[in-house]
Amino acid sequence: EPALIFDLGGKFDKSFNEAAYTGAQRWADETGGSYKELEMQSEAQREQALRRLAQSGANPIVMTGFAFGDVLNTVAPDYPETKFAIIDMVVDQPNVRSVVFTEEQGSYLVGMMAAQASKTGTVGFIGGMDIPLIRKFACGYVQGVKAVNPDAKVIQNMTGTTPSAWNDPVKGSELTKAQISQGADVIYAAAGGTGIGVLQTAADEGILSIGVDSNQNHLHPGKVLTSMLKRVDNAVYDAFKAGEAIEPGIHVMDLKVDGVGYALDDNNAALVSDEMKAAVDAAAEKIKAGEISVHDYMADNTCPVE
Amino acid sequence: MDKLPAWADLVLVPLISLLLAAVISVLVILAIGQDPWEAVRVMVQGALGSPYGWGYTLYYTTSFIFTGLAVTVAYHASQFNIGGEGQAQIGGLGVALVCLALPWPHWTLALPAAMVGAALFGAAWAAIPAYLQAKRGSHIVITTIMFNYIASALIVYLLVEVLRPAGQMDPATARFPKGAALPTFHDIPGLNLIFDAPVPANVTFLIAVAACFAVWVLLWRTRLGYEIRAFGKSERAAVYAGISPVKVIMVAMLISGALAGLMAINNVMGEAERLLQNSAEGAGFIGIAVALMGRNHPLGVFLAAFLFGFLYQGGAEMGLWTSIPIELRLLLQGLVILFTGALDNMVRMMLVPFFRSRRAA
Amino acid sequence: MDYATLIQVSDSALRLATPLLLACLAGLFSERSGIFDIGLEGKMLMAGMASGAAAYLTGSVWLGMFAGIGAAILFSLIHGVASITFRGNQLISGVALNFLASGMTVLIAQALFHQGGRTPPLSGGARFTPIELPFAEALADVPILGPFYAEVLSGHSALVYVALLAVPTTWWLLYRTRFGLRLRAVGENPESVDTAGISVVRLRYSAVIITGILCGLAGAYMATGLQAGFGREMTAGRGYIALAALIFAKWRPWYALWATLLFGFLQALALRPDVIEGTFGLAIPVSFLDALPYILTVIVLAGFVGKAIPPRAGGQPYVKER
Amino acid sequence: MPSANTQGAQRDTAAPSAPPPAIELRGISKAFGPVQANKDISIRVMPDTIHGIIGENGAGKSTLMSILYGFYKADKGEILIDGTPTTIPDSQAAIRAGIGMVFQHFKLVQNFTVLENIILGVEDGALLRPSLSKARRELKRLAEEYGLEVDPDAVIEELSVGHQQRVEILKALYRQANILILDEPTGVLTPAEADHLFRILDNLRAQGKTIILITHKLREIMEITDTVSVMRRGEMTATVKTAETSPEELAELMVGRKVLLHVPKGPANPGETVLEIEGLRVTDADKVERLKGINLTIRAGEILGIAGVAGNGQSELLEVLGGYARATGTIKVNGQEIDLTGKHSDGQSRRARGIAHVPEDRHHYGLILDFSAWENMVFGYHNAPEYQKNAAIMDNAGIIEKTEAAMEHFDVRPPIPSLPAKSFSGGNQQKIVLAREIERNPDLLLVGQPTRGVDIGAIEFIHRRIVELRDAGKAVLLVSVELDEIMSLSDRIAVMFDGQIMGERLPAETNERELGLLMAGVTETGGAS
Ligand SMILES: Nc1ncnc2c1ncn2[C@@H]1O[C@H](COP(=O)(O)OP(=O)(O)OP(=O)(O)O)[C@@H](O)[C@H]1O
Ligand SMILES: Nc1ncnc2c1ncn2[C@@H]1O[C@H](COP(=O)(O)OP(=O)(O)OP(=O)(O)O)[C@@H](O)[C@H]1O
Ligand SMILES: [Mg+2]
Ligand SMILES: [Mg+2]
């Protein structure tokens, strides 16, 4: 029986964890199988959660979030028979699959759309916890914006420095208001549960927002420009499907394998013009073909554009 | 108000309080459409049904013993230390600094040093509220609450800006050196026959038991304990007897802070092996419930800590295997504190008629 | 910091100060009557959950608000029974209720909505909408004061204005009415009230119920005004900051306004490290700003800047007969 | 019942035409748990009179008045006001019935103004402003009518005790009280303030008010009351016309036997000087000087009694000597000076110097009521080497053993060391304190109010112990508000008034009258200081 552990922020964060949940649910619906799931309540619980699931015979065990990296490194060797999959982090153990995404590529695409949709030439980015991973989102986004409009201004804010930054809609909301007052009219939220506040406030204030991880377009139909899809659901689905035969090692989910992308559905159809779509799709093809290379912040912890 | 016999006050009141808390919890579980008996079964099974469960139950027990003793020592000096949470977190900082300072060759060397670090840091964090209470009369309950928040901000700052190793994303210190790892029950010869898989319960448990004994000796066998208790019962009389209030408040609070800080040996050094944000995970607050339930006696604290260890591990299992949210633990904790600490007079009044009719009979 | 930024931060500060102000005034009533209340946090949390849930289920923000007030009053009454009727330890009762609320809110919200302890997002009539003050548009162009009026004062949800009005109302109640006189007296010397033939118990219960109402408003504001729905632990320690503000304000209504505005401003500033760095030229750690309200309160408590003397009978149960 | 005056029998049976009593109580009983505070009490208070009630501590005076004021509920009994039966369920009802009460401990809100205190509970309407201005006018009128000046805008905590009391009286008058109860009003007053109060009471009586005055000072009763009732151990033992009685008769009624406190003791043999006090000054937290330059000496084998009205500095003197209040001046014990700054000495170092101290208030100072008898038996001496097992651990078993012996020796009943102090009766609690302080054979014993609230048998026992200690060549400083006790125990008597020693007398060469004058601050030359 496979198992899934959600990070702080919880299964229903409408974003990162919920994507994982969707993937697991898809697997369950398709196969009729059942799985165990667990939501983290606090930082210090991670090890107990991992061990408990390993003890109970769950296999494979999938966990969402880089924060599991450290404990997984110590727990995995104790359970050599159990397979683990971790999302957003590389853990070098023989029984661990590390799934990482090229968020910079997806962010690049939505950055392009933001620049095209913006009337003020100022767009915003609100990140969750200030870590290289989120800077990677930001950097890809800025690159996309600048690709369309080199003069565009990107206002960037991070919500905090601790995991509580993933679940602070009040702050998300206040930061959104601050960015609006600075002229932003499209704001990209890469902040887990905090993003709910961003999207809400953007909708209230009549500007556009961009969701992340899951397709968040439906949260405020007609008000969410698009969502940067990070197919955590696919990662979980694949891991569950592979079962105990899951292959260890690093597993990169990029544009080519549809690991990242942008969301287009009825809720935002009116917002995305044909030329926007054409431009973005063309860029996507070029990225896949290697003609455009989007800089990965985590490669050298710097971003070429501001 | 009629008087209850001493034994009833000591034993019956906490038990009835616990029973009331349990009854209300069962009602809540029923109200949210879940099966209480299943919950109880999962809790008992998960906490006490396997060596693994015991390993966690005793691990939590260890933490709660320290924080419970911390509240107890302060209580006897009539100080209500709500700051155990912050003191435990800062104690963790002390442990981390000690453990990371040297490439410790063996835990027997690292443990005493880390204990000193934990106790000193915990005590230091209690020192300012204690001083303000002793010298300036600032209400210690409020200052210790404030210090909990200041501690958590300080830890966040240190973890994010100072102690986080380069390239690491989560706000935590580096792993402690292998030589600083405490033996868990799984590593201890003899015990490992029972605990056949890794469990977090570790040698700190033995230190906690020793601490119970030490606190008992301190309070009821030493001059210092005598002065603490005398001051706690009557400040005016203590002054008449030449007991310095400043000294008693300071010493009792420093010991209390040190005990809370020592908890970090268990969770930071024994289990996480690195300092995390919010490392105390509310154990400081559970200490209040433990001390109240344990009637501020080390033996009672030990038993109550075990009870809460059971509730915590059982609650975690319940969160894992049933659809009852793990927050039921908080509910139970709140109810136990409410009944034993605030509605104790109500519980007593409920018992009085029983004793009256018995006497009449 | 330029003026536009100041306006923006102040606007944010006012929003963030509102729950603090309501909770602070709530604490003021209780503590002025001699009942210490460190359970403001729990009451706010309960109110947030109840108002979020009721607003979602009924679609009416007003019904939500009343549900929030009801939940907070319920908790107030538990506190009252423990500390007034059964003469228990008020501090412990407050601590207990905070835990109770943390657990209860998640249990109930999870049972109702199965969304991990949060309520579904609220929309339309289930939320408080911003109110434009009269002439906000017209006055916006007046230099200096215009933007302040239009941006900072105008455009908040009704409860922000309720909170602001609660300050003079509280002051008036406390210092200009019979109820206030008795309330202050019962917190200073309950015997004086008792010998004057007024019921200490009834007075204290009334105070505690007012505390519940104000905490209810604070929680309702969090869930249906500031945010569109309830999330677990959404009060995030605001009850304790309000308590700190109450001490900082020395238990006085107008001071409470200034204290909570200051603390709200600190919270708003903590959101904008860029502004801080731009203004002060150095990066003040956000953690420091987070901790500042508590540090300030400790300094006040220590009596270094004007000692905060709590109501004299505070924290002690009133016992007429041994 | 030794007295011929059985309860309820009244000598002042009124003539049929006389008005009904302003207050009549019939068969009032009240118990607090096991303590029967009032037993079947009946009393009639005639209008336009000052009716005194006297009785020892704990006789039940305050309880009775609290019942009359609706503060406590009587278990049994009836209240008649102006001849009509009235139920008084709460203070509001008492106020409506025209009863006002000035409690032993004032019930004022310290940080309120006088006006605010006056209107509390009798506001007209929900808004304060009208009430305040009405009260201001009314206060002015009352001040003129009864000579009760007080600044209506003053904050209570800034007023002197005497003025605070005036506020309490004004409160009652503002509530249109016709019957005014004053519970030990002079206990906290200086003699001058007390005289002023009596003038006010005279005035009130002249204006047609009825006054009940509770006190245990016979002088006050004789001076101002028309009628006096005596309570003893919860019962009303007699009601007599003041003019027809004498202090001796009242005293006998109060304690239930002829008051003849005589301690069998031989003459003193004073030896070396043990205690030498020079220029001792104490200033309290409110910056009031409580001791204004005290000079005293006590020699070995001598009892020095300090007489004085409570609150004239005796307590401060004991506190300084006991080591827990700071002072300036010099104190020498056995020729060695003692540190008075509080930096290098406290209660324990005083004890180490051979000073033992039986404090005035055993409940709040002398004992930890929740501690067992044996724990109390080392209280203050717990650091002494003989009570330690080793460097760290106290010798509890040894202490219990010693306690058993001491309890035997001092006839503490029951002699069970493990019993908490609170479950001993007052007399036995006092014996525990005495045992602790005397058993260690101190050079100097400080004793404050040794027999307050203690029964006759225990009083004699305690007195004998004190004399024994003197005969063993120890110095004793005795502070007591009971003149009898001072007279019969002391070898020398010093009288304290207003933080000063008014004079020293030998018991054989003085009398109560002279001491009383000194206690009131009147010196031999006739001038008040
Ligand atoms: N609230 C109470 N609860 C229990 N016992 C009480 C209470 N008030 C008084 N008593 C007891 O009732 C008895 C009578 O007390 P009361 O205060 O009436 O005496 P009193 O004559 O006024 O004494 P004093 O001269 O010391 O003021 C005492 O034994 C006292 O301990
Ligand atoms: N504060 C108290 N707490 C508990 N019990 C008390 C308290 N005060 C008195 N008692 C109990 O009430 C009984 C009566 O007390 P009280 O002081 O009135 O005794 P008493 O008969 O006056 O004795 P004595 O003549 O020695 O003073 C005591 O024996 C004691 O057991
Ligand atoms: Mg009295
Ligand atoms: Mg007695």
Short mmCIF file of N, CA and C in Angstrom, two decimals, chain A residues 47-130:
data_model
loop_
_atom_site.label_atom_id
_atom_site.label_comp_id
_atom_site.label_asym_id
_atom_site.label_seq_id
_atom_site.Cartn_x
_atom_site.Cartn_y
_atom_site.Cartn_z
N GLU A 47 10.15 13.17 11.13
CA GLU A 47 10.81 11.88 11.26
C GLU A 47 9.84 10.82 11.76
N GLN A 48 9.04 11.23 12.77
CA GLN A 48 8.08 10.25 13.28
C GLN A 48 7.14 9.79 12.17
N ALA A 49 6.70 10.75 11.37
CA ALA A 49 5.76 10.41 10.30
C ALA A 49 6.39 9.40 9.34
N LEU A 50 7.61 9.69 8.94
CA LEU A 50 8.28 8.80 8.00
C LEU A 50 8.46 7.40 8.58
N ARG A 51 8.95 7.39 9.79
CA ARG A 51 9.20 6.08 10.42
C ARG A 51 7.92 5.31 10.61
N ARG A 52 6.89 6.02 11.04
CA ARG A 52 5.64 5.33 11.32
C ARG A 52 5.10 4.67 10.06
N LEU A 53 5.18 5.41 8.97
CA LEU A 53 4.67 4.85 7.72
C LEU A 53 5.54 3.68 7.25
N ALA A 54 6.85 3.84 7.40
CA ALA A 54 7.74 2.77 6.98
C ALA A 54 7.48 1.53 7.84
N GLN A 55 7.35 1.75 9.14
CA GLN A 55 7.02 0.67 10.07
C GLN A 55 5.78 -0.09 9.66
N SER A 56 4.76 0.69 9.27
CA SER A 56 3.47 0.07 9.00
C SER A 56 3.47 -0.67 7.68
N GLY A 57 4.60 -0.65 7.00
CA GLY A 57 4.71 -1.44 5.77
C GLY A 57 4.31 -0.72 4.51
N ALA A 58 4.06 0.59 4.62
CA ALA A 58 3.69 1.34 3.43
C ALA A 58 4.86 1.35 2.45
N ASN A 59 4.53 1.24 1.17
CA ASN A 59 5.59 1.20 0.17
C ASN A 59 4.97 1.42 -1.21
N PRO A 60 5.40 2.38 -1.98
CA PRO A 60 6.38 3.40 -1.66
C PRO A 60 5.79 4.52 -0.80
N ILE A 61 6.68 5.31 -0.23
CA ILE A 61 6.22 6.46 0.56
C ILE A 61 6.63 7.72 -0.18
N VAL A 62 5.62 8.51 -0.53
CA VAL A 62 5.88 9.74 -1.27
C VAL A 62 5.70 10.92 -0.34
N MET A 63 6.65 11.85 -0.40
CA MET A 63 6.48 13.04 0.45
C MET A 63 6.68 14.30 -0.37
N THR A 64 5.89 15.31 -0.02
CA THR A 64 5.95 16.54 -0.78
C THR A 64 6.74 17.57 -0.01
N GLY A 65 7.73 18.12 -0.63
CA GLY A 65 8.41 19.24 0.01
C GLY A 65 9.87 18.96 0.34
N PHE A 66 10.68 19.98 0.06
CA PHE A 66 12.12 19.89 0.29
C PHE A 66 12.46 19.64 1.75
N ALA A 67 11.57 20.07 2.65
CA ALA A 67 11.91 20.03 4.07
C ALA A 67 12.08 18.61 4.58
N PHE A 68 11.60 17.64 3.80
CA PHE A 68 11.78 16.26 4.24
C PHE A 68 13.18 15.74 3.95
N GLY A 69 13.91 16.50 3.13
CA GLY A 69 15.19 16.01 2.65
C GLY A 69 16.10 15.52 3.76
N ASP A 70 16.27 16.35 4.74
CA ASP A 70 17.23 16.02 5.79
C ASP A 70 16.85 14.76 6.56
N VAL A 71 15.60 14.68 6.97
CA VAL A 71 15.21 13.50 7.75
C VAL A 71 15.19 12.25 6.87
N LEU A 72 14.82 12.43 5.63
CA LEU A 72 14.77 11.25 4.75
C LEU A 72 16.17 10.65 4.61
N ASN A 73 17.13 11.53 4.59
CA ASN A 73 18.51 11.08 4.50
C ASN A 73 18.89 10.15 5.65
N THR A 74 18.31 10.38 6.81
CA THR A 74 18.64 9.51 7.94
C THR A 74 17.67 8.34 8.06
N VAL A 75 16.45 8.53 7.61
CA VAL A 75 15.47 7.46 7.80
C VAL A 75 15.60 6.38 6.72
N ALA A 76 15.86 6.81 5.49
CA ALA A 76 15.85 5.86 4.37
C ALA A 76 16.79 4.67 4.61
N PRO A 77 18.01 4.88 5.10
CA PRO A 77 18.90 3.74 5.29
C PRO A 77 18.36 2.73 6.32
N ASP A 78 17.50 3.20 7.26
CA ASP A 78 16.96 2.27 8.26
C ASP A 78 15.91 1.34 7.67
N TYR A 79 15.38 1.70 6.51
CA TYR A 79 14.33 0.88 5.90
C TYR A 79 14.70 0.56 4.46
N PRO A 80 15.75 -0.22 4.27
CA PRO A 80 16.25 -0.45 2.91
C PRO A 80 15.21 -1.10 1.99
N GLU A 81 14.24 -1.81 2.58
CA GLU A 81 13.24 -2.50 1.76
C GLU A 81 12.17 -1.54 1.26
N THR A 82 12.06 -0.41 1.91
CA THR A 82 11.00 0.54 1.55
C THR A 82 11.53 1.51 0.52
N LYS A 83 10.67 1.86 -0.44
CA LYS A 83 11.04 2.85 -1.45
C LYS A 83 10.41 4.18 -1.06
N PHE A 84 11.19 5.24 -1.26
CA PHE A 84 10.69 6.58 -0.95
C PHE A 84 10.74 7.44 -2.20
N ALA A 85 9.85 8.39 -2.26
CA ALA A 85 9.95 9.39 -3.31
C ALA A 85 9.78 10.75 -2.66
N ILE A 86 10.67 11.65 -2.98
CA ILE A 86 10.58 12.99 -2.41
C ILE A 86 10.49 13.98 -3.55
N ILE A 87 9.62 14.96 -3.34
CA ILE A 87 9.39 15.95 -4.38
C ILE A 87 10.10 17.24 -4.01
N ASP A 88 10.76 17.83 -4.95
CA ASP A 88 11.44 19.13 -4.77
C ASP A 88 12.77 19.04 -4.05
N MET A 89 13.35 17.87 -3.96
CA MET A 89 14.61 17.78 -3.24
C MET A 89 15.37 16.57 -3.74
N VAL A 90 16.68 16.69 -3.75
CA VAL A 90 17.50 15.55 -4.15
C VAL A 90 18.07 14.90 -2.90
N VAL A 91 17.71 13.62 -2.73
CA VAL A 91 18.25 12.85 -1.60
C VAL A 91 18.98 11.65 -2.19
N ASP A 92 20.23 11.58 -1.92
CA ASP A 92 21.06 10.57 -2.56
C ASP A 92 21.10 9.30 -1.74
N GLN A 93 20.07 8.49 -1.88
CA GLN A 93 20.03 7.20 -1.19
C GLN A 93 19.55 6.16 -2.20
N PRO A 94 19.99 4.93 -2.04
CA PRO A 94 19.67 3.91 -3.04
C PRO A 94 18.18 3.60 -3.15
N ASN A 95 17.41 3.89 -2.11
CA ASN A 95 15.99 3.56 -2.18
C ASN A 95 15.11 4.80 -2.27
N VAL A 96 15.70 5.87 -2.76
CA VAL A 96 14.93 7.12 -2.85
C VAL A 96 14.87 7.62 -4.28
N ARG A 97 13.65 7.96 -4.70
CA ARG A 97 13.54 8.68 -5.96
C ARG A 97 13.38 10.16 -5.64
N SER A 98 14.18 10.99 -6.28
CA SER A 98 14.08 12.42 -6.05
C SER A 98 13.46 13.05 -7.29
N VAL A 99 12.30 13.67 -7.08
CA VAL A 99 11.60 14.28 -8.20
C VAL A 99 11.80 15.79 -8.14
N VAL A 100 12.40 16.34 -9.18
CA VAL A 100 12.53 17.79 -9.21
C VAL A 100 11.89 18.33 -10.49
N PHE A 101 11.46 19.57 -10.42
CA PHE A 101 10.75 20.19 -11.53
C PHE A 101 11.57 21.36 -12.08
N THR A 102 11.36 21.65 -13.33
CA THR A 102 12.01 22.83 -13.90
C THR A 102 11.03 23.99 -13.79
N GLU A 103 10.84 24.46 -12.55
CA GLU A 103 9.86 25.53 -12.32
C GLU A 103 10.21 26.79 -13.09
N GLU A 104 11.50 26.96 -13.36
CA GLU A 104 11.87 28.18 -14.06
C GLU A 104 11.23 28.21 -15.45
N GLN A 105 11.06 27.03 -16.05
CA GLN A 105 10.47 27.01 -17.39
C GLN A 105 8.99 27.40 -17.35
N GLY A 106 8.26 26.76 -16.42
CA GLY A 106 6.84 27.09 -16.31
C GLY A 106 6.66 28.55 -15.93
N SER A 107 7.50 29.00 -15.03
CA SER A 107 7.38 30.38 -14.58
C SER A 107 7.70 31.35 -15.72
N TYR A 108 8.61 30.94 -16.56
CA TYR A 108 8.95 31.75 -17.73
C TYR A 108 7.72 31.97 -18.59
N LEU A 109 6.99 30.89 -18.81
CA LEU A 109 5.80 30.98 -19.66
C LEU A 109 4.75 31.91 -19.04
N VAL A 110 4.48 31.74 -17.76
CA VAL A 110 3.45 32.60 -17.17
C VAL A 110 3.96 34.04 -17.05
N GLY A 111 5.28 34.18 -16.95
CA GLY A 111 5.86 35.52 -16.94
C GLY A 111 5.57 36.23 -18.26
N MET A 112 5.71 35.50 -19.31
CA MET A 112 5.40 36.08 -20.62
C MET A 112 3.94 36.54 -20.68
N MET A 113 3.07 35.66 -20.19
CA MET A 113 1.65 36.01 -20.22
C MET A 113 1.36 37.22 -19.35
N ALA A 114 2.02 37.28 -18.21
CA ALA A 114 1.82 38.42 -17.32
C ALA A 114 2.21 39.71 -18.02
N ALA A 115 3.35 39.69 -18.68
CA ALA A 115 3.82 40.90 -19.35
C ALA A 115 2.84 41.32 -20.44
N GLN A 116 2.29 40.32 -21.13
CA GLN A 116 1.36 40.66 -22.19
C GLN A 116 0.04 41.19 -21.65
N ALA A 117 -0.39 40.64 -20.52
CA ALA A 117 -1.68 41.06 -19.97
C ALA A 117 -1.57 42.38 -19.23
N SER A 118 -0.37 42.73 -18.80
CA SER A 118 -0.24 43.93 -17.98
C SER A 118 -0.44 45.19 -18.80
N LYS A 119 -1.19 46.12 -18.23
CA LYS A 119 -1.37 47.40 -18.89
C LYS A 119 -0.40 48.43 -18.32
N THR A 120 0.00 48.23 -17.10
CA THR A 120 0.86 49.23 -16.45
C THR A 120 2.33 48.98 -16.70
N GLY A 121 2.64 47.80 -17.18
CA GLY A 121 4.06 47.48 -17.35
C GLY A 121 4.72 47.11 -16.04
N THR A 122 3.93 46.98 -15.00
CA THR A 122 4.47 46.55 -13.71
C THR A 122 3.73 45.28 -13.30
N VAL A 123 4.48 44.25 -13.01
CA VAL A 123 3.85 43.02 -12.54
C VAL A 123 4.49 42.63 -11.23
N GLY A 124 3.83 41.70 -10.54
CA GLY A 124 4.32 41.35 -9.22
C GLY A 124 4.58 39.87 -9.06
N PHE A 125 5.41 39.58 -8.09
CA PHE A 125 5.67 38.19 -7.71
C PHE A 125 5.62 38.11 -6.19
N ILE A 126 4.83 37.17 -5.68
CA ILE A 126 4.81 36.96 -4.23
C ILE A 126 5.19 35.51 -3.95
N GLY A 127 6.31 35.35 -3.31
CA GLY A 127 6.80 34.01 -3.02
C GLY A 127 6.46 33.61 -1.60
N GLY A 128 6.57 32.35 -1.32
CA GLY A 128 6.32 31.87 0.04
C GLY A 128 7.56 32.07 0.88
N MET A 129 8.11 30.98 1.32
CA MET A 129 9.31 31.06 2.15
C MET A 129 10.51 31.43 1.28
N ASP A 130 11.34 32.29 1.84
CA ASP A 130 12.46 32.79 1.04
C ASP A 130 13.58 31.75 1.00
#
